Coordinates of C-alpha atoms and ligand atoms in Angstrom, one line a residue:
M269 CA 114.4 104.7 71.0
E270 CA 113.4 106.2 74.0
K271 CA 114.5 104.1 77.4
K272 CA 112.0 104.0 79.8
T273 CA 112.4 103.0 83.9
I274 CA 109.5 101.7 86.1
E275 CA 110.1 102.2 89.7
T276 CA 108.4 99.8 92.5
N277 CA 107.4 101.2 95.8
Y278 CA 107.1 100.1 99.4
T279 CA 107.9 100.4 102.7
V280 CA 109.8 98.8 105.7
Y281 CA 108.6 98.2 108.7
N282 CA 109.3 96.4 111.8
F283 CA 106.4 94.5 113.2
D284 CA 105.8 96.2 115.9
E285 CA 105.4 99.5 113.7
L286 CA 102.4 98.1 112.2
S287 CA 98.8 98.4 112.8
E288 CA 96.4 96.4 115.4
S289 CA 95.0 95.1 112.0
Y290 CA 97.9 94.2 109.9
Q291 CA 99.6 92.3 112.8
M292 CA 96.3 90.2 113.4
L293 CA 96.8 89.8 109.9
I294 CA 100.2 88.3 109.9
N295 CA 99.3 86.2 112.7
K296 CA 96.8 84.5 111.1
A297 CA 99.2 83.9 108.3
K298 CA 102.1 82.7 110.3
E299 CA 99.1 80.3 112.2
Q300 CA 99.1 78.9 108.6
V301 CA 102.5 77.5 108.3
S302 CA 102.0 74.6 110.2
K303 CA 99.2 73.4 107.9
A304 CA 101.6 73.2 105.2
Y305 CA 101.7 70.0 103.2
A306 CA 105.6 71.0 101.5
P307 CA 106.9 67.2 101.9
Y308 CA 109.3 68.1 99.3
S309 CA 110.3 71.6 99.2
G310 CA 110.6 71.7 103.5
F311 CA 109.6 75.6 102.5
S312 CA 106.4 76.3 104.1
V313 CA 104.7 79.9 103.7
G314 CA 101.3 81.5 105.3
A315 CA 99.1 83.7 103.6
A316 CA 95.7 85.4 105.1
V317 CA 93.6 87.3 103.3
E318 CA 91.0 90.2 104.9
L319 CA 87.6 91.2 102.7
E320 CA 86.0 94.1 103.1
N321 CA 83.5 92.8 105.2
G322 CA 86.0 92.0 108.0
E323 CA 85.9 88.2 107.1
I324 CA 89.6 86.7 106.9
F325 CA 90.8 83.8 105.2
A326 CA 93.9 82.3 105.3
G327 CA 95.7 79.4 103.4
S328 CA 98.9 77.5 103.1
N329 CA 101.2 75.9 100.0
Q330 CA 100.1 72.2 99.0
E331 CA 102.4 70.3 97.1
N332 CA 102.4 67.1 95.3
S333 CA 104.2 64.2 94.0
A334 CA 103.7 66.2 90.3
Y335 CA 105.4 69.4 90.8
P336 CA 103.5 71.8 89.1
S337 CA 100.1 70.3 90.5
G338 CA 100.7 71.6 93.6
L339 CA 99.8 75.8 94.3
C340 CA 101.4 78.2 96.2
A341 CA 99.8 79.3 99.5
E342 CA 98.6 83.2 97.8
R343 CA 96.4 81.4 95.7
V344 CA 94.8 79.3 97.7
A345 CA 93.7 82.1 100.7
M346 CA 93.1 83.7 97.8
F347 CA 91.2 81.7 95.9
Y348 CA 89.0 80.5 98.8
A349 CA 88.1 84.0 100.3
N350 CA 86.7 84.8 96.2
A351 CA 84.6 81.8 96.1
Q352 CA 83.1 82.4 99.7
F353 CA 82.6 85.9 98.6
P354 CA 82.7 86.4 95.0
N355 CA 80.9 90.1 95.4
V356 CA 83.1 91.2 98.1
A357 CA 86.9 93.1 97.6
V358 CA 90.2 92.6 99.1
K359 CA 91.1 94.9 101.5
S360 CA 94.8 93.2 102.7
M361 CA 96.8 89.8 101.9
A362 CA 99.7 89.3 104.8
I363 CA 102.6 86.1 103.3
V364 CA 104.8 84.5 105.6
A365 CA 107.6 82.1 105.6
F366 CA 108.8 79.0 107.6
T367 CA 111.4 76.9 106.4
K368 CA 114.6 75.4 108.6
G369 CA 112.9 75.8 111.6
I370 CA 112.3 79.6 111.5
F371 CA 110.7 82.2 109.8
L372 CA 112.5 84.2 107.2
P373 CA 114.1 87.2 109.0
D374 CA 113.2 88.9 105.5
P375 CA 109.9 88.7 103.3
I376 CA 109.6 86.4 100.1
T377 CA 107.8 88.2 97.2
P378 CA 105.0 86.1 95.6
C379 CA 105.8 84.1 92.8
G380 CA 104.7 85.0 88.9
S381 CA 101.5 83.2 88.4
C382 CA 100.3 84.3 92.1
R383 CA 101.0 88.2 91.1
Q384 CA 98.8 87.6 87.7
V385 CA 95.9 85.8 90.2
L386 CA 96.3 88.4 93.0
L387 CA 95.8 91.2 90.0
E388 CA 93.1 90.2 88.4
T389 CA 91.9 90.4 91.6
E390 CA 92.7 93.8 92.7
M391 CA 90.8 94.6 89.2
R392 CA 88.0 92.6 89.5
F393 CA 87.2 94.4 92.2
D394 CA 88.5 98.2 91.4
Q395 CA 90.2 98.2 94.7
N396 CA 93.9 98.1 96.4
I397 CA 95.1 95.1 97.6
N398 CA 97.8 96.3 100.4
I399 CA 100.1 93.7 100.6
L400 CA 102.4 93.1 103.9
L401 CA 105.5 90.7 103.2
Y402 CA 106.5 89.5 106.6
G403 CA 109.8 88.7 107.9
T404 CA 110.9 88.8 111.2
K405 CA 112.9 91.6 110.7
N406 CA 111.4 93.5 108.1
T407 CA 108.4 93.7 106.9
Y408 CA 107.2 95.3 103.5
L409 CA 104.3 97.2 103.3
I410 CA 103.1 97.3 99.1
E411 CA 100.2 99.2 98.7
N412 CA 98.5 97.8 95.6
V413 CA 99.2 94.6 93.4
K414 CA 99.8 96.9 90.7
E415 CA 103.2 97.6 92.1
L416 CA 104.4 94.0 92.1
L417 CA 103.7 93.4 88.3
P418 CA 104.4 96.3 85.7
L419 CA 103.5 96.1 82.4
C420 CA 101.0 93.1 83.1
F421 CA 98.9 91.6 81.4
E422 CA 95.0 92.1 81.8
K423 CA 91.1 92.4 81.0
S424 CA 91.7 95.4 79.0
S425 CA 94.6 93.5 77.3
L426 CA 91.8 91.0 75.5
Q427 CA 90.5 93.3 74.1
G428 CA 93.3 94.0 71.4
Ligands
THU763 N1 105.7 78.9 97.4 C1 104.9 79.5 97.8 O1 103.5 79.0 98.8 N2 104.2 81.5 97.6 C2 105.7 82.1 97.7 O2 105.2 82.7 97.6 C3 107.0 80.9 97.1 C4 106.7 79.7 97.2 C5 105.5 77.2 97.8 C6 105.8 77.0 96.5 C7 106.4 75.4 96.6 O3 105.5 74.6 97.7 C8 107.2 75.6 97.7 O4 107.0 77.2 98.3 C9 108.8 76.1 97.6 O5 109.2 76.7 96.3

């Protein structure tokens, strides 16, 4: 028997400490929460994706009366970006959450299904995606999606 440990690395910033381009991407994600359709949870999420060519695509969560049919902000934004530029790598993504009238002080992290989708994009272009998880108190910078999804299932897993 051998016990193993996996670590996740991330850096915690104050908003003011972030680069201008990261601040701008977070602001794009913040703008999106007013466009969320979240009548069931009252929990609005905004996500913004920056591509290697400088294009930015943003999205918000879209809920449905048949709950599982809705989609998280991260997948709305990522699929939107990949659908417009299928041959351009994604550089970074910002994620923010808003509920009960405030942006949350500490970040939320993407759900498991979103992590799987973000990972596919990271691997598809063979380029790290920097993930910015915004909170009014703390913002986390995670340097690649793999950090968020260790022991993942991916393309090569299909080879058996
Ligand atoms: N949600 C997101 O859009 N992104 C996340 O990272 C977590 C959860 C949405 C799904 C649902 O519309 C609402 O937030 C509550 O779970």
